[in-house]
Short mmCIF file of C-alpha atoms and ligand atoms in Angstrom, two decimals:
data_model
loop_
_atom_site.label_atom_id
_atom_site.label_comp_id
_atom_site.label_asym_id
_atom_site.label_seq_id
_atom_site.Cartn_x
_atom_site.Cartn_y
_atom_site.Cartn_z
CA MET A 125 -12.93 -15.92 -18.98
CA ASN A 126 -9.43 -17.00 -18.30
CA LYS A 127 -8.35 -19.74 -15.90
CA ARG A 128 -6.86 -17.34 -13.30
CA ARG A 129 -10.24 -15.48 -12.80
CA ARG A 130 -11.83 -18.91 -11.91
CA LYS A 131 -9.75 -18.98 -8.91
CA LEU A 132 -11.11 -17.35 -5.65
CA ALA A 133 -9.86 -14.13 -4.16
CA ASP A 134 -10.18 -13.68 -0.26
CA LEU A 135 -10.07 -10.01 0.58
CA HIS A 136 -10.52 -10.10 4.39
CA THR A 137 -8.27 -12.30 6.33
CA HIS A 138 -5.97 -11.93 9.31
CA LEU A 139 -2.71 -13.71 9.04
CA TYR A 140 -2.75 -15.64 12.45
CA GLY A 141 -6.41 -16.40 11.92
CA CYS A 142 -5.48 -18.28 8.95
CA ILE A 143 -3.23 -20.69 10.72
CA HIS A 144 -4.74 -24.22 10.31
CA PRO A 145 -4.96 -26.35 13.38
CA ALA A 146 -2.76 -29.14 11.88
CA ASP A 147 -0.07 -26.70 11.21
CA PHE A 148 -0.26 -25.21 14.73
CA LEU A 149 -0.19 -28.62 16.24
CA GLU A 150 2.94 -29.48 14.25
CA PHE A 151 4.52 -26.31 15.51
CA LEU A 152 3.65 -26.98 19.18
CA LYS A 153 4.90 -30.51 18.99
CA ASP A 154 8.30 -30.09 20.48
CA ARG A 155 7.77 -26.82 22.37
CA GLU A 156 7.62 -26.11 26.04
CA VAL A 157 4.72 -23.44 26.57
CA ASP A 158 3.54 -21.73 29.67
CA TRP A 159 -0.26 -22.19 29.13
CA THR A 160 -1.24 -20.55 32.49
CA ARG A 161 -2.89 -17.36 31.23
CA TYR A 162 -4.52 -19.19 28.30
CA GLU A 163 -6.01 -21.83 30.62
CA SER A 164 -7.20 -19.39 33.22
CA ASN A 165 -8.98 -17.10 30.68
CA TYR A 166 -10.48 -20.16 28.73
CA HIS A 167 -11.83 -21.36 32.18
CA ARG A 168 -13.27 -17.92 32.83
CA VAL A 169 -15.06 -17.72 29.50
CA TYR A 170 -16.14 -21.40 29.04
CA GLY A 171 -16.38 -22.50 32.68
CA VAL A 172 -14.17 -25.66 31.93
CA SER A 173 -10.48 -26.21 31.69
CA PRO A 174 -9.15 -26.66 28.03
CA ARG A 175 -6.82 -29.47 29.28
CA ILE A 176 -4.33 -28.50 26.53
CA THR A 177 -1.24 -29.95 28.12
CA ASN A 178 -2.97 -33.23 28.45
CA ILE A 179 -4.26 -33.07 24.80
CA LEU A 180 -0.94 -32.19 23.46
CA GLU A 181 0.74 -35.07 25.32
CA ARG A 182 -1.76 -37.36 23.85
CA CYS A 183 -0.95 -36.15 20.42
CA ARG A 184 2.65 -36.45 21.00
CA ARG A 185 2.15 -40.11 21.99
CA GLY A 186 0.02 -40.57 18.93
CA VAL A 187 -3.07 -41.61 21.07
CA ALA A 188 -6.16 -42.14 18.84
CA GLY A 189 -8.51 -39.26 18.87
CA GLY A 190 -5.76 -36.84 20.17
CA LYS A 191 -5.64 -34.80 17.07
CA ASP A 192 -9.33 -34.46 16.99
CA GLU A 193 -9.52 -33.35 20.42
CA PHE A 194 -6.89 -30.79 19.63
CA ASP A 195 -8.89 -29.60 16.53
CA ARG A 196 -12.09 -29.10 18.75
CA LEU A 197 -10.03 -27.15 21.26
CA PHE A 198 -8.50 -24.91 18.56
CA VAL A 199 -11.42 -24.18 16.33
CA PHE A 200 -14.06 -21.68 17.25
CA GLY A 201 -17.00 -23.62 16.09
CA ASP A 202 -20.75 -23.17 16.00
CA ASP A 203 -21.05 -24.80 19.52
CA HIS A 204 -18.76 -22.20 21.01
CA ALA A 205 -20.26 -19.26 19.19
CA GLY A 206 -21.65 -16.27 20.72
CA ASN A 207 -19.37 -13.25 21.20
CA PHE A 208 -15.93 -11.80 20.92
CA ASP A 209 -14.89 -12.86 24.35
CA ARG A 210 -15.45 -16.48 23.46
CA PHE A 211 -13.65 -16.09 20.17
CA GLN A 212 -10.76 -14.32 21.87
CA ALA A 213 -10.41 -17.17 24.63
CA LYS A 214 -9.82 -19.54 21.70
CA TYR A 215 -7.57 -17.12 19.72
CA ASP A 216 -5.41 -16.85 22.92
CA MET A 217 -3.90 -20.32 22.13
CA LEU A 218 -2.08 -18.79 19.07
CA ASN A 219 -1.10 -15.76 21.13
CA HIS A 220 0.30 -17.81 24.05
CA GLY A 221 1.43 -20.75 22.07
CA SER A 222 3.41 -19.05 19.34
CA ASP A 223 6.49 -16.88 20.06
CA TRP A 224 4.75 -13.63 20.79
CA ALA A 225 4.50 -14.21 24.48
CA GLY A 226 8.14 -15.27 24.65
CA PHE A 227 9.20 -12.15 22.54
CA SER A 228 7.28 -9.90 24.96
CA ARG A 229 9.11 -11.35 27.92
CA GLY A 230 12.41 -11.04 26.26
CA LYS A 231 12.99 -14.82 25.85
CA VAL A 232 12.62 -15.05 22.09
CA ALA A 233 14.96 -12.90 19.89
CA PHE A 234 13.43 -10.77 17.10
CA PRO A 235 14.88 -12.79 14.11
CA ALA A 236 13.43 -16.00 15.42
CA LEU A 237 9.98 -14.28 15.73
CA VAL A 238 10.19 -12.92 12.32
CA ASN A 239 11.23 -16.34 11.05
CA GLN A 240 8.33 -17.98 12.75
CA VAL A 241 5.79 -15.52 11.24
CA CYS A 242 7.25 -16.00 7.72
CA THR A 243 7.09 -19.88 8.27
CA PHE A 244 3.38 -19.54 9.02
CA ILE A 245 2.88 -17.14 5.98
CA HIS A 246 4.22 -20.01 3.74
CA LYS A 247 2.12 -22.63 5.33
CA ILE A 248 -0.93 -20.58 4.98
CA ILE A 249 -0.39 -19.86 1.36
CA ALA A 250 0.38 -23.53 0.57
CA ARG A 251 -3.07 -24.54 1.98
CA GLN A 252 -4.84 -21.68 0.27
CA ARG A 253 -3.50 -22.74 -3.13
CA ARG A 254 -4.75 -26.19 -2.46
CA GLN A 255 -8.13 -24.60 -1.90
CA ASN A 256 -8.06 -22.89 -5.34
CA ILE A 257 -7.41 -19.52 -3.99
CA GLY A 258 -5.66 -17.18 -6.39
CA TYR A 259 -5.37 -13.94 -4.53
CA ILE A 260 -5.42 -13.14 -0.80
CA GLU A 261 -5.16 -9.96 1.14
CA GLN A 262 -3.87 -10.59 4.68
CA ARG A 263 -3.91 -8.27 7.59
CA MET A 264 -1.30 -8.15 10.30
CA ASN A 265 -0.66 -5.68 13.13
CA LEU A 266 2.70 -4.49 14.54
CA ARG A 267 3.59 -5.23 18.10
CA PRO A 268 3.80 -2.30 20.43
CA GLU A 269 7.11 -3.63 21.87
CA PHE A 270 8.79 -3.53 18.47
CA THR A 271 11.25 -0.68 17.96
CA ARG A 272 10.86 1.51 14.92
CA ALA A 273 13.52 -0.48 13.10
CA GLN A 274 12.17 -3.86 14.10
CA SER A 275 8.71 -2.74 12.85
CA SER A 276 10.13 -1.77 9.47
CA GLU A 277 12.05 -5.03 9.25
CA PHE A 278 8.91 -7.01 10.27
CA ILE A 279 6.92 -5.48 7.42
CA LEU A 280 9.76 -6.02 4.95
CA ALA A 281 10.14 -9.61 6.02
CA MET A 282 6.34 -10.37 5.41
CA LEU A 283 6.52 -8.59 1.98
CA ARG A 284 9.59 -10.60 1.05
CA SER A 285 7.58 -13.81 1.88
CA TYR A 286 4.58 -12.64 -0.33
CA GLY A 287 7.03 -11.69 -3.03
CA GLU A 288 8.13 -15.37 -3.40
CA TYR A 289 4.70 -15.96 -4.97
CA GLU A 290 4.81 -13.12 -7.55
CA VAL A 291 5.42 -15.69 -10.37
CA SER A 292 3.01 -18.20 -9.30
CA ASP A 293 -0.77 -19.02 -9.41
CA ILE A 294 -1.48 -17.11 -6.15
CA GLN A 295 -0.85 -13.52 -5.43
CA ALA A 296 -0.62 -12.36 -1.78
CA ARG A 297 -0.94 -8.87 -0.53
CA LEU A 298 -0.56 -7.25 2.93
CA ALA A 299 -2.42 -4.73 4.86
CA ILE A 300 -1.00 -3.41 8.12
CA SER A 301 -3.57 -3.22 10.87
CA LEU A 302 -3.18 0.17 12.71
CA PRO A 303 -4.05 0.82 16.37
CA ARG A 304 -7.26 2.82 16.66
CA ASP A 305 -6.06 4.91 19.59
CA ASN A 306 -2.95 6.21 17.76
CA PRO A 307 -2.43 5.04 14.23
CA TRP A 308 0.13 7.71 13.47
CA PRO A 309 3.59 6.16 14.28
CA ASN A 310 2.79 2.89 12.40
CA TRP A 311 1.24 4.87 9.61
CA GLU A 312 4.48 6.54 9.08
CA LEU A 313 6.22 3.07 8.71
CA VAL A 314 3.49 1.74 6.34
CA ARG A 315 4.03 4.88 4.26
CA GLU A 316 7.76 4.34 4.05
CA ALA A 317 7.13 0.53 3.05
CA ALA A 318 4.72 1.30 0.48
CA LEU A 319 7.23 3.58 -1.19
CA GLY A 320 9.92 0.98 -0.86
CA PRO A 321 11.13 -1.77 -3.43
CA LEU A 322 8.34 -4.14 -2.26
CA GLY A 323 5.60 -1.58 -1.82
CA HIS A 324 3.64 -3.08 -4.51
CA LEU A 325 2.70 -5.89 -2.31
CA LEU A 326 1.50 -3.66 0.52
CA THR A 327 -1.86 -2.60 -0.57
CA GLY A 328 -3.74 -1.33 2.47
CA ILE A 329 -4.16 -0.21 5.97
CA ASP A 330 -6.62 -1.83 8.32
CA PHE A 331 -8.40 -1.02 11.58
CA CYS A 332 -9.55 -3.92 13.58
CA TYR A 333 -9.81 -5.38 17.22
CA LEU A 334 -12.08 -3.39 19.68
CA GLU A 335 -14.18 -0.82 17.73
CA GLU A 336 -16.41 0.31 20.74
CA GLY A 337 -15.15 3.71 21.95
CA TYR A 338 -13.33 4.49 18.82
CA PRO A 339 -15.78 6.57 16.49
CA PRO A 340 -14.77 6.56 12.92
CA LYS A 341 -14.71 10.33 12.99
CA ASP A 342 -11.56 10.13 15.02
CA GLN A 343 -9.70 8.95 12.17
CA ARG A 344 -10.74 11.82 9.91
CA GLU A 345 -7.22 13.42 9.96
CA LEU A 346 -5.61 10.03 9.13
CA PHE A 347 -7.79 9.20 6.31
CA ASN A 348 -7.20 12.65 4.81
CA GLU A 349 -3.42 11.88 5.16
CA VAL A 350 -4.01 8.58 3.28
CA LYS A 351 -5.98 10.28 0.61
CA ASP A 352 -3.23 12.80 0.23
CA PHE A 353 -0.61 10.04 -0.05
CA ASN A 354 -2.78 8.34 -2.67
CA ARG A 355 -2.96 11.57 -4.78
CA ARG A 356 0.89 11.88 -4.55
CA TYR A 357 1.88 8.13 -5.16
CA PRO A 358 -1.01 6.72 -7.15
CA GLU A 359 1.03 3.67 -8.13
CA ARG A 360 1.47 2.81 -4.41
CA ALA A 361 -1.98 4.09 -3.28
CA LEU A 362 -3.23 2.26 -0.11
CA ALA A 363 -6.79 1.11 0.48
CA ILE A 364 -8.40 1.93 3.83
CA LEU A 365 -9.90 -1.23 5.31
CA TYR A 366 -12.09 -0.52 8.22
CA HIS A 367 -13.80 -2.91 10.56
CA VAL A 368 -16.97 -1.19 11.67
CA GLY A 369 -20.52 -2.07 12.82
CA GLU A 370 -19.39 -5.40 14.05
CA SER A 371 -19.70 -4.82 17.84
CA PHE A 372 -22.07 -2.08 19.10
CA ASN A 373 -23.35 -2.99 22.53
CA ASP A 374 -22.32 0.45 23.81
CA LYS A 375 -24.55 2.56 21.56
CA SER A 376 -28.07 2.88 20.03
CA LEU A 377 -28.75 0.91 17.00
CA GLU A 378 -29.10 4.05 14.92
CA SER A 379 -25.65 5.15 15.92
CA ALA A 380 -24.31 1.70 14.83
CA VAL A 381 -25.69 2.20 11.46
CA ARG A 382 -24.39 5.67 11.35
CA TRP A 383 -20.85 4.60 12.18
CA VAL A 384 -20.69 2.36 9.28
CA HIS A 385 -22.17 5.19 7.06
CA GLU A 386 -19.68 7.75 8.46
CA ALA A 387 -16.73 5.44 7.85
CA ALA A 388 -17.65 5.46 4.11
CA GLU A 389 -18.21 9.11 4.07
CA LEU A 390 -14.83 9.63 5.65
CA GLY A 391 -13.20 7.56 2.75
CA ALA A 392 -12.94 3.97 3.81
CA HIS A 393 -12.56 1.71 0.64
CA ARG A 394 -13.96 -1.49 2.38
CA LEU A 395 -15.98 -1.87 5.42
CA GLY A 396 -15.25 -4.98 7.66
CA HIS A 397 -18.47 -6.77 8.59
CA ALA A 398 -20.87 -3.82 8.83
CA ILE A 399 -23.26 -6.16 10.49
CA ALA A 400 -25.20 -3.13 11.83
CA LEU A 401 -26.13 -2.06 8.39
CA GLY A 402 -27.70 -5.29 7.33
CA VAL A 403 -28.73 -7.33 10.29
CA ASP A 404 -32.63 -7.76 10.36
CA PRO A 405 -33.66 -5.44 13.29
CA GLU A 406 -36.28 -8.17 14.14
CA GLN A 407 -33.10 -10.11 15.46
CA TYR A 408 -32.85 -7.69 18.35
CA GLY A 409 -36.66 -7.73 19.39
CA GLY A 410 -38.08 -5.19 21.84
CA HIS A 411 -35.34 -4.09 24.30
CA THR A 412 -33.73 -1.11 26.07
CA ARG A 413 -30.22 0.11 25.42
CA SER A 414 -28.31 3.25 26.17
CA GLU A 415 -25.63 5.33 24.76
CA SER A 416 -23.54 8.33 25.86
CA VAL A 417 -24.51 11.97 25.50
CA ALA A 418 -21.67 12.41 23.02
CA GLU A 419 -22.92 9.66 20.89
CA ARG A 420 -26.48 10.87 20.99
CA MET A 421 -25.35 14.44 20.01
CA ASP A 422 -23.50 12.94 17.04
CA GLN A 423 -26.59 11.08 16.02
CA LEU A 424 -28.80 14.12 16.19
CA ARG A 425 -26.32 16.02 14.06
CA TYR A 426 -26.33 13.16 11.55
CA ASP A 427 -30.16 13.21 11.57
CA LEU A 428 -30.10 16.98 10.85
CA ARG A 429 -27.46 16.57 8.06
CA HIS A 430 -29.34 13.67 6.43
CA ARG A 431 -32.88 15.09 7.12
CA LYS A 432 -33.68 14.96 3.36
CA GLY A 433 -32.56 11.51 2.73
CA LEU A 434 -34.05 10.15 5.80
CA ALA A 435 -37.40 11.60 4.84
CA GLU A 436 -37.14 9.89 1.53
CA PHE A 437 -36.91 6.64 3.27
CA GLY A 438 -39.92 7.48 5.66
CA VAL A 439 -37.98 8.60 8.80
CA PRO A 440 -39.15 12.17 9.46
CA VAL A 441 -36.81 14.26 11.30
CA ASP A 442 -38.38 17.34 12.81
CA LEU A 443 -35.87 20.24 12.90
CA THR A 444 -37.31 21.89 16.04
CA THR A 445 -37.41 18.77 18.06
CA ALA A 446 -33.89 17.58 16.99
CA THR A 447 -32.45 21.01 17.56
CA ASP A 448 -34.04 21.39 20.98
CA GLU A 449 -32.96 17.87 21.94
CA LEU A 450 -29.33 18.67 20.88
CA GLU A 451 -29.43 21.89 22.95
CA SER A 452 -30.96 20.32 26.00
CA ILE A 453 -28.54 17.32 26.18
CA SER A 454 -25.39 19.48 25.61
CA ALA A 455 -25.74 20.67 29.21
CA LEU A 456 -25.29 17.17 30.44
CA PRO A 457 -21.78 15.48 31.16
CA ILE A 458 -20.59 14.03 27.90
CA ASN A 459 -20.46 10.37 29.34
CA HIS A 460 -23.78 10.54 30.81
CA ARG A 461 -25.88 7.56 29.44
CA ILE A 462 -29.24 8.09 27.61
CA THR A 463 -31.54 5.22 27.69
CA MET A 464 -33.80 4.35 24.73
CA GLU A 465 -36.62 1.78 24.20
CA TYR A 466 -36.94 -0.30 21.05
CA ASP A 467 -40.41 -1.41 20.08
CA ASP A 468 -41.71 -2.58 16.71
CA ALA A 469 -42.16 0.95 15.36
CA LYS A 470 -38.63 1.94 16.28
CA LEU A 471 -37.20 -1.40 14.69
CA ASP A 472 -39.00 -0.62 11.57
CA GLU A 473 -37.50 2.80 11.48
CA LEU A 474 -34.05 1.38 12.01
CA ARG A 475 -34.79 -0.72 8.88
CA GLN A 476 -35.36 2.37 6.92
CA ARG A 477 -32.21 3.95 8.28
CA GLN A 478 -30.28 0.97 7.23
CA GLU A 479 -31.73 1.27 3.69
CA LEU A 480 -30.68 4.96 3.45
CA ALA A 481 -27.19 4.12 4.70
CA ILE A 482 -26.86 1.19 2.28
CA ARG A 483 -27.65 3.46 -0.59
CA CYS A 484 -25.28 6.01 0.54
CA VAL A 485 -22.37 3.45 0.99
CA ARG A 486 -23.13 2.32 -2.52
CA ASP A 487 -23.06 5.86 -3.87
CA LEU A 488 -19.83 6.58 -2.05
CA GLY A 489 -18.11 3.64 -3.70
CA ALA A 490 -17.38 1.74 -0.48
CA VAL A 491 -17.47 -2.10 -0.39
CA ILE A 492 -18.85 -4.27 2.51
CA GLU A 493 -16.84 -7.28 3.43
CA VAL A 494 -19.36 -10.03 4.51
CA CYS A 495 -17.68 -12.87 6.49
CA PRO A 496 -20.57 -15.20 7.00
CA THR A 497 -19.27 -17.71 9.72
CA SER A 498 -17.59 -14.89 11.58
CA ASN A 499 -20.75 -12.95 11.80
CA ARG A 500 -22.54 -16.07 13.00
CA ARG A 501 -20.04 -17.00 15.52
CA ILE A 502 -18.59 -13.73 16.82
CA GLY A 503 -21.48 -11.58 15.87
CA GLY A 504 -23.87 -14.03 17.41
CA ILE A 505 -26.36 -14.15 14.36
CA ALA A 506 -27.41 -17.79 14.58
CA CYS A 507 -30.47 -17.51 12.10
CA PRO A 508 -29.69 -17.20 8.30
CA GLU A 509 -32.88 -15.25 8.08
CA HIS A 510 -31.44 -12.45 10.15
CA HIS A 511 -27.92 -12.47 8.50
CA PRO A 512 -26.95 -9.15 7.02
CA VAL A 513 -26.00 -10.71 3.72
CA LYS A 514 -29.58 -11.28 3.07
CA ARG A 515 -30.39 -7.50 3.15
CA PHE A 516 -27.26 -6.72 1.20
CA ILE A 517 -28.36 -9.05 -1.62
CA ALA A 518 -32.00 -7.72 -1.54
CA ASP A 519 -30.87 -4.03 -1.51
CA ASP A 520 -28.19 -4.48 -4.11
CA ALA A 521 -25.35 -3.39 -1.56
CA PRO A 522 -21.88 -3.55 -2.75
CA PHE A 523 -20.27 -6.53 -0.96
CA VAL A 524 -17.74 -9.24 -1.16
CA ILE A 525 -17.59 -12.60 0.60
CA ALA A 526 -14.51 -13.37 2.70
CA SER A 527 -13.40 -15.76 5.43
CA ASP A 528 -11.85 -13.40 8.10
CA ASP A 529 -10.13 -16.23 10.23
CA PRO A 530 -10.46 -19.52 8.18
CA GLY A 531 -7.89 -21.37 10.35
CA ILE A 532 -9.55 -20.81 13.66
CA PHE A 533 -13.17 -21.17 12.29
CA GLY A 534 -12.16 -24.33 10.41
CA ILE A 535 -13.57 -23.17 7.17
CA THR A 536 -12.62 -22.33 3.62
CA LEU A 537 -13.58 -19.40 1.43
CA ALA A 538 -15.46 -21.85 -0.76
CA ASP A 539 -17.51 -22.97 2.17
CA GLU A 540 -18.36 -19.34 3.01
CA ILE A 541 -19.57 -18.71 -0.66
CA ALA A 542 -21.59 -22.02 -0.69
CA TRP A 543 -23.24 -20.99 2.52
CA VAL A 544 -24.49 -17.79 1.00
CA LYS A 545 -25.67 -19.51 -2.10
CA GLU A 546 -27.35 -22.27 -0.08
CA HIS A 547 -29.20 -20.06 2.40
CA HIS A 548 -30.10 -17.20 0.30
CA GLN A 549 -31.50 -19.07 -2.76
CA LEU A 550 -29.01 -17.61 -5.27
CA PRO A 551 -29.25 -18.61 -8.79
CA GLY A 552 -26.89 -21.32 -10.45
CA ASP A 553 -24.26 -18.74 -11.66
CA ALA A 554 -24.17 -16.93 -8.35
CA VAL A 555 -20.79 -18.36 -7.29
CA ASP A 556 -19.05 -17.23 -10.37
CA HIS A 557 -20.59 -13.75 -9.87
CA ILE A 558 -19.49 -13.55 -6.19
CA VAL A 559 -15.97 -14.67 -7.23
CA ASP A 560 -15.86 -11.94 -9.86
CA LEU A 561 -17.05 -9.32 -7.47
CA SER A 562 -14.03 -9.95 -5.12
CA TRP A 563 -11.43 -9.83 -7.99
CA SER A 564 -12.95 -6.44 -9.00
CA ARG A 565 -12.90 -5.12 -5.50
CA ARG A 566 -9.42 -5.95 -4.52
CA SER A 567 -7.49 -3.12 -2.74
CA GLU A 568 -5.37 -2.35 -5.62
CA VAL A 569 -8.33 -2.09 -7.97
CA LEU A 570 -10.38 0.24 -5.63
CA THR A 571 -7.32 2.57 -5.22
CA GLY A 572 -6.68 2.70 -8.99
CA ARG A 573 -3.33 0.82 -9.04
CA SER A 574 -4.76 -2.03 -11.13
CA SER A 575 -7.48 -2.89 -13.52
CA PRO A 576 -10.33 -5.03 -12.30
CA VAL A 577 -9.30 -7.96 -14.48
CA PRO A 578 -5.76 -9.29 -13.50
CA SER A 579 -3.21 -9.54 -16.33
ZN1 ZN B 186 -11.55 -9.28 10.46
#
């Protein structure tokens, strides 16, 4: 095995989530920032003031402990964990402290903003090199305020930054995150950039942020367009990276499993988190939840479509009962909520549904991106026994280990792999195996652009 392969590959990161607290503190040192919105949202979520102005002042004066206070405020740690709202309240420091807010208000010029983003890219890559990372895929979205020309220039500027590392011991690739409500205009820009001179560094599109309310089936047409693009331009083929099954309070647990399965059926190459597919149903305990009529109808259609597979896994779907229910609820308003109870038997059934979906995801060739700390802190899965990666290991699901937002989580990819090894009793060579899996599941490999072993 050559030296380069021993390095780590991180396939699921978000550019701003990679910014290290020390780099952000350095950036803030001489800046005047209006923290009003950050402070009020932080107070709403955590019930205390972040005291950021005071902490920054102490850091500026070099007061002992100031830097540690900043780190604690910046990092979304285990003691802050719980849900996405709490994560967002922390992440807002990056939004409001960097030039995004100024750009939105017309106070920061576009070139200065681009320059700032590229500076962060270089700082992030410098740290990742020191952490023995040899390959990284970063996701970044385009701002709605950007003009078409600005969006194109923004993508190009990021690719130029990544291009500076082509002859080095780290390779960086970009995936543009598209808005779930209307990905089409930005897809056009990605398409153009992928065919441009630096298109070899742009290897995927991503769907992230809020997933509830955006069923994977809504992206069918776009996914088909990407598949068509990939057939026409195989040397610039783009992977579809899709966050799914991470947040599902709005629907039944079986619908949450189905969404992950459907994203793979539609052609997603890698599935971000897919907690719903692997979390131990015991984690939920007996409870009540509800979903819309539209979602329940989709679930019944799924059950009918996968009746044979579900039966194999011990989940009988009675044709007449399912068809009758489908017919009777179709008369209800589409947004009407249907309530369902979860007891031990229904949670056991969910476990079987997960197993079928895992098998199908594997057969479809999709890969699950497990981000252990992110799942614990945003996904609220505190107990390692319930963590989805346990099932993924046991059921031989295709997965990789990634870091998601290593800066704001205060972690490294090596920490993430070590956590999996420690909590899931993996054998001695497991770390090498996990590292190899990531190298062989890079976007450019899954789309056929590159061979699994880098040259
Ligand atoms: Zn993510």
